[in-house]
Coordinates of C-alpha atoms in Angstrom, one line a residue:
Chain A
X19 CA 64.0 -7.5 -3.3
X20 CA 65.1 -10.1 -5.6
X21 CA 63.5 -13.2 -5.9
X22 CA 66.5 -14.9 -3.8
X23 CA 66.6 -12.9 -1.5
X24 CA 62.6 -13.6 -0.4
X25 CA 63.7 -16.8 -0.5
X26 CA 66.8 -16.7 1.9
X27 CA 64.6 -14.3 4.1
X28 CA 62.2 -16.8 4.6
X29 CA 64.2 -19.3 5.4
X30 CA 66.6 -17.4 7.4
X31 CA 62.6 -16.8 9.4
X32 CA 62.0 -20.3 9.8
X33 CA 64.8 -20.9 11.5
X34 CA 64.4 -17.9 13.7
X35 CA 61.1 -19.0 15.0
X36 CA 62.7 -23.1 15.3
X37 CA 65.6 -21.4 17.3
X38 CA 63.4 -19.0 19.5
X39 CA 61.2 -22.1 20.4
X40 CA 64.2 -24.1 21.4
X41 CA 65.0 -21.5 23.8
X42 CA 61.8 -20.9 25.4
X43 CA 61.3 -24.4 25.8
X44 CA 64.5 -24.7 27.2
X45 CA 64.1 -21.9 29.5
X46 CA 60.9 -23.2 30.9
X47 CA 58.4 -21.2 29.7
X48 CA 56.6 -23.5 27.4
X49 CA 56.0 -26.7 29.4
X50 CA 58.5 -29.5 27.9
X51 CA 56.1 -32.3 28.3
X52 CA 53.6 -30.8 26.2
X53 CA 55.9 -28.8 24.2
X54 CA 59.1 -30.8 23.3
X55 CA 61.7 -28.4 21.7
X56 CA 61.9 -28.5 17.7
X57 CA 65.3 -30.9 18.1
X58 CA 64.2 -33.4 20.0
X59 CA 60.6 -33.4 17.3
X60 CA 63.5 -33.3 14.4
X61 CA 65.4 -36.4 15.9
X62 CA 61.7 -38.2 16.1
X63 CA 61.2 -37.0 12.2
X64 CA 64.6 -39.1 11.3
X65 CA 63.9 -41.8 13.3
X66 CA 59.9 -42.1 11.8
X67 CA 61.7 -41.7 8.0
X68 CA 63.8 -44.7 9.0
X69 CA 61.2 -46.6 9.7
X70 CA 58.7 -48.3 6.4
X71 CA 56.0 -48.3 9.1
X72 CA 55.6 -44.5 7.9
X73 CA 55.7 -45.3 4.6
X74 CA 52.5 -47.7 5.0
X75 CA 50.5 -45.6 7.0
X76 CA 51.3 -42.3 4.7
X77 CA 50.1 -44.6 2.0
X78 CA 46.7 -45.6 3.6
X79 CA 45.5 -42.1 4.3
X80 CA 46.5 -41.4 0.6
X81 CA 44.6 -44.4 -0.7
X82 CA 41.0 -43.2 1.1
X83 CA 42.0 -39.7 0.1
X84 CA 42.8 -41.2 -3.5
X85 CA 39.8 -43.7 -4.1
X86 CA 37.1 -41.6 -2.3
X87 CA 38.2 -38.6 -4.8
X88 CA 38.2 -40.6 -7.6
X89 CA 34.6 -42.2 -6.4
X90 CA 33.6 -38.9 -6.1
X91 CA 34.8 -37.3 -9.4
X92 CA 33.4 -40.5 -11.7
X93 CA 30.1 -39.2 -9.7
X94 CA 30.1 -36.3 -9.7
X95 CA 31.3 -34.7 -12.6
X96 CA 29.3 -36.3 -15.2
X97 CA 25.9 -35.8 -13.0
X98 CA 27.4 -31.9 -12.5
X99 CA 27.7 -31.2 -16.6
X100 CA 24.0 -33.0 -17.1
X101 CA 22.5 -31.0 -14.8
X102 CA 24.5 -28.2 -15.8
X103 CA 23.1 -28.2 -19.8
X104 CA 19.3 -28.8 -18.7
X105 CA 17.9 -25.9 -17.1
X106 CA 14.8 -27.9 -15.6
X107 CA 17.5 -30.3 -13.8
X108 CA 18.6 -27.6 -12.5
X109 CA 15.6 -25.8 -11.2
X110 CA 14.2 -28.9 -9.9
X111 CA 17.2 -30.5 -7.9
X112 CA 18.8 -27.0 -6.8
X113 CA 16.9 -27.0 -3.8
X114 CA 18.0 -30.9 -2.4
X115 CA 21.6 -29.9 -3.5
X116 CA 21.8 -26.5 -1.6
X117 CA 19.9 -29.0 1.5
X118 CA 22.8 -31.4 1.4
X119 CA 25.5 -29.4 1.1
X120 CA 25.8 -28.0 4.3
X121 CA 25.9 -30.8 5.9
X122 CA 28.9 -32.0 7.4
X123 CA 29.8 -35.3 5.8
X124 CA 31.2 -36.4 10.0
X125 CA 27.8 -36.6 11.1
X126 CA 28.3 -40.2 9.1
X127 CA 30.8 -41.5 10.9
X128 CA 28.8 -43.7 13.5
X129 CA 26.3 -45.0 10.6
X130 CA 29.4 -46.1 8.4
X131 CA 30.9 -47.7 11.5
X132 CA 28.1 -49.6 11.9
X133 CA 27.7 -50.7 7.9
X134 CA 30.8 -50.3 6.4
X135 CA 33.2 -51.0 9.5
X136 CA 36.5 -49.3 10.5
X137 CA 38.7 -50.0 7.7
X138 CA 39.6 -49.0 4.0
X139 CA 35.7 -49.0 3.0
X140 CA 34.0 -46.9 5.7
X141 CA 37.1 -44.3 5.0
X142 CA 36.7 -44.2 1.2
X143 CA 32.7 -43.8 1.6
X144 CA 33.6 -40.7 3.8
X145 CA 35.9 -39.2 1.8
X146 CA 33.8 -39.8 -1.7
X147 CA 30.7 -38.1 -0.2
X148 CA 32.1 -35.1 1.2
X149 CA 34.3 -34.7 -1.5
X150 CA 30.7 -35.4 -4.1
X151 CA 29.3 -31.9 -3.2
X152 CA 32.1 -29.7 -4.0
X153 CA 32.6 -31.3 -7.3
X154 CA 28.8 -31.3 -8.4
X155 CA 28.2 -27.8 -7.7
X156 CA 31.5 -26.2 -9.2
X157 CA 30.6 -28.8 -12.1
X158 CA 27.3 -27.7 -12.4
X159 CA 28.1 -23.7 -12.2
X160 CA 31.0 -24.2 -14.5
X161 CA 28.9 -25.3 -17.2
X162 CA 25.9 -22.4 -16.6
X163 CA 28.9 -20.1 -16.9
X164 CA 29.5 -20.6 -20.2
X165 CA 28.5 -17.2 -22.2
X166 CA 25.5 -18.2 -24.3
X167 CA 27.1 -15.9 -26.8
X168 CA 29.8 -18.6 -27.7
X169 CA 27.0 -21.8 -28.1
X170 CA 24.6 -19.5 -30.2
X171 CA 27.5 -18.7 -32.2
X172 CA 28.5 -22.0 -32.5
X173 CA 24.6 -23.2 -33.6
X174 CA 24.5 -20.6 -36.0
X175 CA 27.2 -21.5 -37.7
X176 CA 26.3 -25.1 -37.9
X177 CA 28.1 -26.8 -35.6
X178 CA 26.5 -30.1 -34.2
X179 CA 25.6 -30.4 -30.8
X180 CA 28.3 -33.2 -29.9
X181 CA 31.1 -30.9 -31.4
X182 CA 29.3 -27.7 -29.3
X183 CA 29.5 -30.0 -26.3
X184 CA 33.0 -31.3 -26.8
X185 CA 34.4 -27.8 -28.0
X186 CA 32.7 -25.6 -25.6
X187 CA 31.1 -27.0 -22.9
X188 CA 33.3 -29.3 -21.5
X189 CA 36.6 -26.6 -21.9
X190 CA 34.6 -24.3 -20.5
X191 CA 33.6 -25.7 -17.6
X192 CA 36.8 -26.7 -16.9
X193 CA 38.8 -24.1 -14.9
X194 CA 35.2 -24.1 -12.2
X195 CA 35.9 -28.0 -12.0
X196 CA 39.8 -27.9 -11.3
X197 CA 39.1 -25.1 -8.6
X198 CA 36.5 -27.6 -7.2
X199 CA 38.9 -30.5 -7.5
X200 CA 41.3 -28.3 -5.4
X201 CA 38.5 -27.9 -2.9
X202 CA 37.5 -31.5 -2.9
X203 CA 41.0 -32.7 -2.1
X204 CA 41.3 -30.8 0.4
X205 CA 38.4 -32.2 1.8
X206 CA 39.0 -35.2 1.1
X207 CA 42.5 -35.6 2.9
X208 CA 41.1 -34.1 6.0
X209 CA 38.0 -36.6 6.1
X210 CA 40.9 -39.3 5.6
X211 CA 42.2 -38.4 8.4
X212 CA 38.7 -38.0 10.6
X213 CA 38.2 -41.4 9.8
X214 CA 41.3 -42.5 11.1
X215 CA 41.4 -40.7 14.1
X216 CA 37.7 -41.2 14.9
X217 CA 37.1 -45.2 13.6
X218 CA 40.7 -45.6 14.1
X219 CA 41.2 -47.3 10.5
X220 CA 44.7 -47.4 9.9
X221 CA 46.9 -44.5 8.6
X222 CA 48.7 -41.1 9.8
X223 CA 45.4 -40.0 11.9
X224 CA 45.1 -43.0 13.7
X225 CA 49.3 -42.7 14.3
X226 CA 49.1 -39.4 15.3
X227 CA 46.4 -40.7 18.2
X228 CA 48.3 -43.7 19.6
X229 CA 51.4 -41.3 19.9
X230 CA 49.3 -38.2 21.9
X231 CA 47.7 -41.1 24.1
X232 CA 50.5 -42.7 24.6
X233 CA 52.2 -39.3 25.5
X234 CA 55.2 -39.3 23.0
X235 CA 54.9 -35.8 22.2
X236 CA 57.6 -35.7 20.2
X237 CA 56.3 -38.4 17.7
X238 CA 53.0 -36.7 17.8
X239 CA 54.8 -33.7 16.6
X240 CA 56.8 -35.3 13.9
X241 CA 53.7 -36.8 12.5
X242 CA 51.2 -34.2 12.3
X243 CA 54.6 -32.4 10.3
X244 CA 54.5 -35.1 8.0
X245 CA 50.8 -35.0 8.0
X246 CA 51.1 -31.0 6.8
X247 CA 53.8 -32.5 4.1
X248 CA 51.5 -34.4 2.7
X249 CA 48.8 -32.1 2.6
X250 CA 50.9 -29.3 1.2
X251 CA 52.5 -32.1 -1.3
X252 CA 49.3 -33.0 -2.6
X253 CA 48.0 -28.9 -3.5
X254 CA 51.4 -28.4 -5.0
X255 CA 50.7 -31.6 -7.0
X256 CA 47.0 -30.4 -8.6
X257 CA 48.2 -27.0 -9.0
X258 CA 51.0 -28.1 -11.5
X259 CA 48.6 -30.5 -13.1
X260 CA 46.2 -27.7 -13.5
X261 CA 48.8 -25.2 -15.1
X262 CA 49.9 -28.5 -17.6
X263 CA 46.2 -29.0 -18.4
X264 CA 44.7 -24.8 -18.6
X265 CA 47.9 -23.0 -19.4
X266 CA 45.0 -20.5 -20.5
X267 CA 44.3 -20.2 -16.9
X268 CA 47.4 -18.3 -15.9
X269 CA 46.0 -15.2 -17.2
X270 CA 42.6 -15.0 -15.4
X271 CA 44.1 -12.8 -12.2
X272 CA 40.7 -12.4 -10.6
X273 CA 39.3 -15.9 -10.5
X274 CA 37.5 -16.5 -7.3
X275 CA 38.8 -19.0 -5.4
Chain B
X30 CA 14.4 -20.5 -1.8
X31 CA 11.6 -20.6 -4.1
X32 CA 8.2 -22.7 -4.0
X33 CA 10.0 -25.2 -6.5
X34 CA 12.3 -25.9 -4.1
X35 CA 10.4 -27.0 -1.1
X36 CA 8.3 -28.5 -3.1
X37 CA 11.2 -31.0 -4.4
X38 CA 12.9 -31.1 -0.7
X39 CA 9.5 -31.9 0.4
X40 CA 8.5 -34.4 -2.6
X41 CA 12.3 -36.3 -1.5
X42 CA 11.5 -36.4 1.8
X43 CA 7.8 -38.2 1.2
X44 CA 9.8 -40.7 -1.1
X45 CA 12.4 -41.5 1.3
X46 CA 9.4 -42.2 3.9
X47 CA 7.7 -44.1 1.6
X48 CA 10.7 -46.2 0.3
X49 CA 11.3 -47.0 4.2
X50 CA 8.1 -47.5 5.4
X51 CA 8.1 -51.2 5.6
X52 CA 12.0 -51.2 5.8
X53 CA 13.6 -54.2 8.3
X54 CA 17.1 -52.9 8.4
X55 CA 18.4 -52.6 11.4
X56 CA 20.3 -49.9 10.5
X57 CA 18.0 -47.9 7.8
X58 CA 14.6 -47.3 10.4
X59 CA 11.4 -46.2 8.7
X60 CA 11.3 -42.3 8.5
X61 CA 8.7 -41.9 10.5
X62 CA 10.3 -43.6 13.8
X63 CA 12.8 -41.5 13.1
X64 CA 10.9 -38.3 12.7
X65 CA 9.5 -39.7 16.3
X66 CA 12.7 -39.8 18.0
X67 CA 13.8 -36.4 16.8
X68 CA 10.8 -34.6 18.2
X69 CA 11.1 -36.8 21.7
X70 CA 14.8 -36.1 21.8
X71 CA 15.2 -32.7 19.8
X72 CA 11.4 -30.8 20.6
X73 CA 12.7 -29.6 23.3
X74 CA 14.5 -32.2 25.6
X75 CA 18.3 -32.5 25.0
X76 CA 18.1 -29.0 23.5
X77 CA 19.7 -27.5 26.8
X78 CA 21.8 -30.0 27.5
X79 CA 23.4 -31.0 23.8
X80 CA 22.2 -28.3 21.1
X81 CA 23.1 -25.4 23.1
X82 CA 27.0 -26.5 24.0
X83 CA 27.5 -27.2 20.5
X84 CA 26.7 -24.3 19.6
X85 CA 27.7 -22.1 21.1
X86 CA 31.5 -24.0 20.4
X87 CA 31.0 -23.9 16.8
X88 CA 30.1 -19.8 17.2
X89 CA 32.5 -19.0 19.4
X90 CA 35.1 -20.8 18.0
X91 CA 34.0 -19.3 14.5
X92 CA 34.2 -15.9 15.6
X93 CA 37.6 -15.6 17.4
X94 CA 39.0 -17.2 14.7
X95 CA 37.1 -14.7 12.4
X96 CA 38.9 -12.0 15.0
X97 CA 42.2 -13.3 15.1
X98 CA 42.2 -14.1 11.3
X99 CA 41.2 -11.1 10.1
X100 CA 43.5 -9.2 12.5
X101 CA 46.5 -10.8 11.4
X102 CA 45.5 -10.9 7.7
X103 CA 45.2 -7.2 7.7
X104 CA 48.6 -6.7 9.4
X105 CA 50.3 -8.8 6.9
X106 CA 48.5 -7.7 4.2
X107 CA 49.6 -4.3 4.4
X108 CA 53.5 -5.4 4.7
X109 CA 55.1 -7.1 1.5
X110 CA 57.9 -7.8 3.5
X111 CA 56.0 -9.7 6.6
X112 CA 53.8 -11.7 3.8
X113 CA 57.4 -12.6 2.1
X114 CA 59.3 -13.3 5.6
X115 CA 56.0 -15.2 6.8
X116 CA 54.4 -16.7 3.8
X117 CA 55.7 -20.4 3.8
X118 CA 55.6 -21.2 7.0
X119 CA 52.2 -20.0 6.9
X120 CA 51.4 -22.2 3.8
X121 CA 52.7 -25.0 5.7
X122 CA 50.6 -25.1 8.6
X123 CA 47.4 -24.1 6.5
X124 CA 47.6 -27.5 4.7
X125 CA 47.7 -29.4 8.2
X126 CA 44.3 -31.3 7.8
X127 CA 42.8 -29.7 11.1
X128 CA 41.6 -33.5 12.6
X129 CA 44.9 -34.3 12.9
X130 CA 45.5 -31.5 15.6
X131 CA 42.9 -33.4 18.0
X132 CA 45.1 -35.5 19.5
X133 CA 48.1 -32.1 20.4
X134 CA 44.8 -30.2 21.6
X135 CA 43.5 -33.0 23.8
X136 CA 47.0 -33.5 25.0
X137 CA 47.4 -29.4 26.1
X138 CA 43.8 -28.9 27.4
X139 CA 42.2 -32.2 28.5
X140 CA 38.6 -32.7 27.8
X141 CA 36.9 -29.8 28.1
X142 CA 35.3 -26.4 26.3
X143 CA 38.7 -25.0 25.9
X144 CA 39.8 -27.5 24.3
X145 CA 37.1 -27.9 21.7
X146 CA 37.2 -24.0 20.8
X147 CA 40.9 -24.0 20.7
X148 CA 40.6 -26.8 17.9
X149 CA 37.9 -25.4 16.0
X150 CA 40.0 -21.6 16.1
X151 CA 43.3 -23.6 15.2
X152 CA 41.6 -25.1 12.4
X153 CA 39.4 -22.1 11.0
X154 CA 42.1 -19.9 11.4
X155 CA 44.1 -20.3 8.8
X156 CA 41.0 -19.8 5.2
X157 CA 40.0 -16.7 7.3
X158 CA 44.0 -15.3 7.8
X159 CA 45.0 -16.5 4.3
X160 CA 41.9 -14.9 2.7
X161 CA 42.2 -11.7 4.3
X162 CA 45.9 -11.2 3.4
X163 CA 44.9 -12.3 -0.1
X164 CA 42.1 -9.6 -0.3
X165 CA 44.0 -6.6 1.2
X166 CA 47.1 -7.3 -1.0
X167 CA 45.0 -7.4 -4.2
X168 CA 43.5 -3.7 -3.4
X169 CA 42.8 -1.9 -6.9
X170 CA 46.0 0.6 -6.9
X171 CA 43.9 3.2 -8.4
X172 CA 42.0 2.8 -5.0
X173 CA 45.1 3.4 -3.1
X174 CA 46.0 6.1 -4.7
X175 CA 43.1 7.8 -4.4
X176 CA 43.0 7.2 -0.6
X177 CA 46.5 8.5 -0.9
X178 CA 45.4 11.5 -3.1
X179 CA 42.4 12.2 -0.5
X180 CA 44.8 12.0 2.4
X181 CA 42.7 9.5 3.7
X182 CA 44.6 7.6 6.8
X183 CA 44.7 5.6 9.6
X184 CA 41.4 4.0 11.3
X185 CA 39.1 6.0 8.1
X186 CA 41.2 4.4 6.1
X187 CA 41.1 0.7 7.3
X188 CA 37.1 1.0 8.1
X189 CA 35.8 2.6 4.7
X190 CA 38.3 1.9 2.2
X191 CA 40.5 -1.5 2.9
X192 CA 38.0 -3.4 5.0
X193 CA 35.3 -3.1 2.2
X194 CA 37.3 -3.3 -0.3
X195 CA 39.1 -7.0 1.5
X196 CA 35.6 -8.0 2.4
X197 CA 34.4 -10.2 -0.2
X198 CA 37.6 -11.8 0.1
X199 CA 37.1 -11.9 3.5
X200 CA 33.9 -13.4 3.0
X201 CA 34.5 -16.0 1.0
X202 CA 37.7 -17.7 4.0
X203 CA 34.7 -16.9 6.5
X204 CA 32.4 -19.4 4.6
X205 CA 34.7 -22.2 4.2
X206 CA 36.0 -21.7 8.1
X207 CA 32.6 -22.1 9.1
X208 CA 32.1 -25.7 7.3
X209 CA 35.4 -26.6 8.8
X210 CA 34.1 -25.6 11.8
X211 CA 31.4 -27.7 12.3
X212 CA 32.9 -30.4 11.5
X213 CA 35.6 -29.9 14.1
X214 CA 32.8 -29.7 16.2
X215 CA 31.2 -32.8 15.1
X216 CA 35.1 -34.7 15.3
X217 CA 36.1 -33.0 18.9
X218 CA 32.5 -34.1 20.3
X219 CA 32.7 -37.7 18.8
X220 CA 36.4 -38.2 20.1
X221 CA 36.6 -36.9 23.4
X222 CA 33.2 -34.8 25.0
X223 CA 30.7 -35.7 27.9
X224 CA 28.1 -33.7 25.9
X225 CA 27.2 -32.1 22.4
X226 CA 25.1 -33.5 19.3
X227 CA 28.2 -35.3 18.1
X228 CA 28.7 -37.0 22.0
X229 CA 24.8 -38.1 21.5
X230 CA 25.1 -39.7 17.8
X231 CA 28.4 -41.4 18.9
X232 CA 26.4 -43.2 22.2
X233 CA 23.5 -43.7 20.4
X234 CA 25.1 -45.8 18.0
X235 CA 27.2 -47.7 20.6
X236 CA 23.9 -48.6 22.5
X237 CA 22.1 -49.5 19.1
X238 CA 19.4 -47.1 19.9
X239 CA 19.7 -46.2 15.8
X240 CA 16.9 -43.9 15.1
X241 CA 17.9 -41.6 18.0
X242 CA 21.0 -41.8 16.1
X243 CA 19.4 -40.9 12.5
X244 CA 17.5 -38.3 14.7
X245 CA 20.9 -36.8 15.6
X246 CA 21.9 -37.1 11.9
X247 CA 19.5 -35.4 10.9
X248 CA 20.1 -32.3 13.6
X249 CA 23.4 -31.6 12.8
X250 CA 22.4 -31.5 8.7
X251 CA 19.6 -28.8 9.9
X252 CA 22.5 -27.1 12.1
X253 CA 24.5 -27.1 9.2
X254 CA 22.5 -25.5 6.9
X255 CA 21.0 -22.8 9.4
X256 CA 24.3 -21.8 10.8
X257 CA 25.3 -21.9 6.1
X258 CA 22.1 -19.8 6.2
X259 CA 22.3 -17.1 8.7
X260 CA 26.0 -16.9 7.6
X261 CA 24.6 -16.3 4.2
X262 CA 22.2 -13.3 5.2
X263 CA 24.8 -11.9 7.4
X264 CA 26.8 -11.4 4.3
X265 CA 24.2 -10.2 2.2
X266 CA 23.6 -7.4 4.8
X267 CA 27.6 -6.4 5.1
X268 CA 28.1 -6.7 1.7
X269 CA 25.0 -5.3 0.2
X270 CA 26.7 -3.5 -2.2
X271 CA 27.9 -6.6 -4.0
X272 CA 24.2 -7.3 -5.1
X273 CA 23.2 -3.7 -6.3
X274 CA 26.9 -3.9 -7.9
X275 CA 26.0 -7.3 -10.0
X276 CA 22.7 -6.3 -10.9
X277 CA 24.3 -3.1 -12.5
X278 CA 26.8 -5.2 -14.3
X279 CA 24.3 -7.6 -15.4
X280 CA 22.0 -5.2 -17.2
X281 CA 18.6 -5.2 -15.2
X282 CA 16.1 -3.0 -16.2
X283 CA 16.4 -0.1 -13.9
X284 CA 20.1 0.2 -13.3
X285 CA 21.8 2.9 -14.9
X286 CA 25.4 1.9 -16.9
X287 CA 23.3 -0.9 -18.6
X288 CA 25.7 -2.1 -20.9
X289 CA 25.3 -1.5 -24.3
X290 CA 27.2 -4.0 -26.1
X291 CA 24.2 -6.5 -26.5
X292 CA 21.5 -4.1 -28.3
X293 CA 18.1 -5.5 -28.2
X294 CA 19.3 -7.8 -25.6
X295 CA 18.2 -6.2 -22.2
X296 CA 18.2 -9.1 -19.6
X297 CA 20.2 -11.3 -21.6
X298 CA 22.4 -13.0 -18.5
X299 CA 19.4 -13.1 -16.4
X300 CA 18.4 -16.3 -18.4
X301 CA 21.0 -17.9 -16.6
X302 CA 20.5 -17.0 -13.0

């Protein structure tokens, strides 16, 4: 099956499973007010596009998803690498690491209500410190993964330790930080949007709530679309910039995810 | 975890109680008010009436999605067709951020259990599906072939030669569904809930009572980590083979196949670990 013809399939797919929903929502089944058939949700997708209220709110999720992550990598990453090249850092602040870690950034929410209030600055603290923990630890692991072999060879033959640092450690550590950075967005695009729809600051969560309270379904529908967009968008986006910036990558077939 | 690492959870935990000791912040309580109201709230009062409903959503929900994930995974792992037919909309509705689903669940359950556990399995699904069909598509061939070669079929098949050869995989989708499980339980709880840890820290902080709030804080980081935890030993017991497997590869002393390419080097990667 040629590489077209997957593609047609699929698509020929999607709109089987749009039309079958049209029908069974039309024949009852589904209950309409819950369940508005996929036209009616397309007609509310045209109507949102038309309108630059969409545009604004898109870009205020994408600004805490944007600054938190940034916040978080200018964190994390250098603190990751130092504790990464000092083996007592590491020994001695493994076990507070491993102790935050778990913990689900959310259970926040109310103190940054009650500090940082509902808006742009309680959302960006959210999204920087659940996005810190992925980064630091795929930081820190990237640089222990670096094969001794290649620094001893490298000090051996008289390279300096700012050239072994530049050279080695800091390529090498690389591919564990771009799979973290994957992670971390991710994150941090879905804590955007718990803050929004739990402090109600402004943006696509906090859209997507109004419409479900206010019971119009179909705008409800259309959003959380353009919410999945946006989500898929933004993994599309680092996945190109990490095949422009580790080309080498390509070839490691079995890199854990 | 090692004595090095209580000791330096213990040694931050005696600095933050120092640091607050004589703190006046309304919203930053000493530690040791805190420490008060957990054990009045958490040792053993609200456990009945908040830990246990949260729990029991978070594991529930975890483990129906595990079910349903892992079901599906396997059926689409197994047909290149399906995963080709299937595949993008199945991207699509992976990179939903699961919050945003709240509002649709609340709208087709009400308030209520139901509702909570179909959000967390809605949300957890998708790592868990994703993973599995990831893991059974990237079998070793040589492994299907033997199978093939042995005759091995149907339910022998699945149990001792796909599943285990999916699992880690497997595992690896479980253990980012559970994080995102919790915290849909934290977000469904805080939004819309009459009970649950997440209910209690939301009404705590709207009545200013702040240190029960810390207190719940503090529970849901220790519900975190256990539930990280037991996952964590689960694994190890399922998957013991991974360990015994590493060891071998690493060069222990002991293991037979120690590799010989570092002479004079025995225990060379352990340095790292």
């Amino acid at each position: 099956m040629s590489a077209f013809t997957e593609k047609v399939g699929s698509l020929l797919v999607i709109v089987a499973i749009l039309a079958g929903l049209e029908l069974v929502v039309h024949a009852g089944l589904l209950d309409e007010r819950h369940f508005p058939p996929p036209t009616e949700v397309a007609d509310a997708l045209v109507d949102q596009m038309g309108d630059p209220a969409l545009a604004e709110e898109i870009g205020q999720t994408l600004q805490g998803w944007g600054l938190g992550l940034a916040l978080a990598a200018a964190l994390a990453l250098p603190l990751g690498i130092a504790i990464g090249c000092s083996q007592i850092a590491y020994r001695v602040l493994r076990g507070p690491i491993e102790l935050m870690r778990p913990v689900p950034s959310v259970a926040f929410v109310p103190l940054v209500v009650l500090t940082l209030g509902s808006g742009l600055e309680g959302k960006v603290f959210l999204v920087a410190f659940a996005a810190f923990w992925p980064l630091l630890i795929h930081a820190i692991y990237g640089v222990r993964g670096i094969d001794p072999l290649l620094l001893e060879t490298a000090r051996s033959l008289g390279i300096g330790p700012l050239t072994r640092f530049g050279r080695i450690v800091v390529p090498g550590a690389m591919p564990y930080v771009a799979t973290g950075l994957r992670t971390a967005s991710a994150i941090a695009l879905i804590l955007s949007v718990t803050a929004e729809i739990v402090i109600g600051a402004p943006g696509l969560g906090h859209s997507i709530s109004l419409a479900g309270a206010a019971g119009a379904t179909p705008d409800m529908y259309g959003l959380i679309a353009v919410a999945g967009a946006l989500g898929w968008g933004l993994n599309a986006l680092l996945s190109r910039l990490e095949r422009r910036v580790l080309p080498w990558r390509a070839a490691w077939t079995g890199v854990e995810e | 975890m090692s004595a090095l690492e209580v000791g330096t959870v213990v040694a931050a935990l005696v600095l933050w109680g120092i640091v607050s000791a004589d703190s006046e912040s309304i919203y930053f309580p000493p530690l040791t008010e805190i420490l008060d109201r957990f054990a009045a709230n958490w040792m053993f009062e609200r456990v009945g009436s908040d830990v246990v409903p949260s729990l029991i959503r978070v594991i529930v929900g975890f483990l129906l999605s595990a079910l349903i994930g892992i079901a599906v995974g396997l059926l689409l792992g197994r047909s290149r067709s399906l995963r080709g037919a299937l595949g993008p909309p199945l991207e699509f509705l992976r990179n939903v951020p699961p919050p945003a689903l709240v509002p649709f669940a609340l709208l087709v359950f009400g308030i209520g259990e139901s509702e909570k556990i179909f959000l967390i399995v809605l949300g957890c699904v998708f790592p868990i599906l994703l993973a599995t069909v990831d893991g059974v598509a990237d079998i070793d061939p040589v492994t299907r072939d033997t199978a093939d070669a042995y005759r091995i079929g149907g339910a022998q098949r699945l149990g001792s030669v796909i599943l285990p050869a999916a699992a880690p995989r497997i595992a690896a989708g479980m253990r980012t569904s559970l994080s995102l499980a919790v915290i849909l339980m934290v977000v469904s709880e805080m939004v819309a809930s009459t009970d649950g840890i997440g209910h209690f820290v939301v009404e705590a902080q709207r009545s200013f009572a702040i240190a029960d709030m810390w207190s719940g804080i503090l529970l849901l980081g220790l519900v975190g980590y256990a539930l990280n935890l037991g996952f964590a030993l689960a694994e190890n017991r399922l998957l013991w083979w991974r360990r015994a497997a590493a060891r071998a590869a690493r060069g222990a002393p002991g293991t037979p196949g120690r590799p010989a390419s570092r002479p004079g080097r025995a225990g060379w990667g352990d340095r790292r670990r």
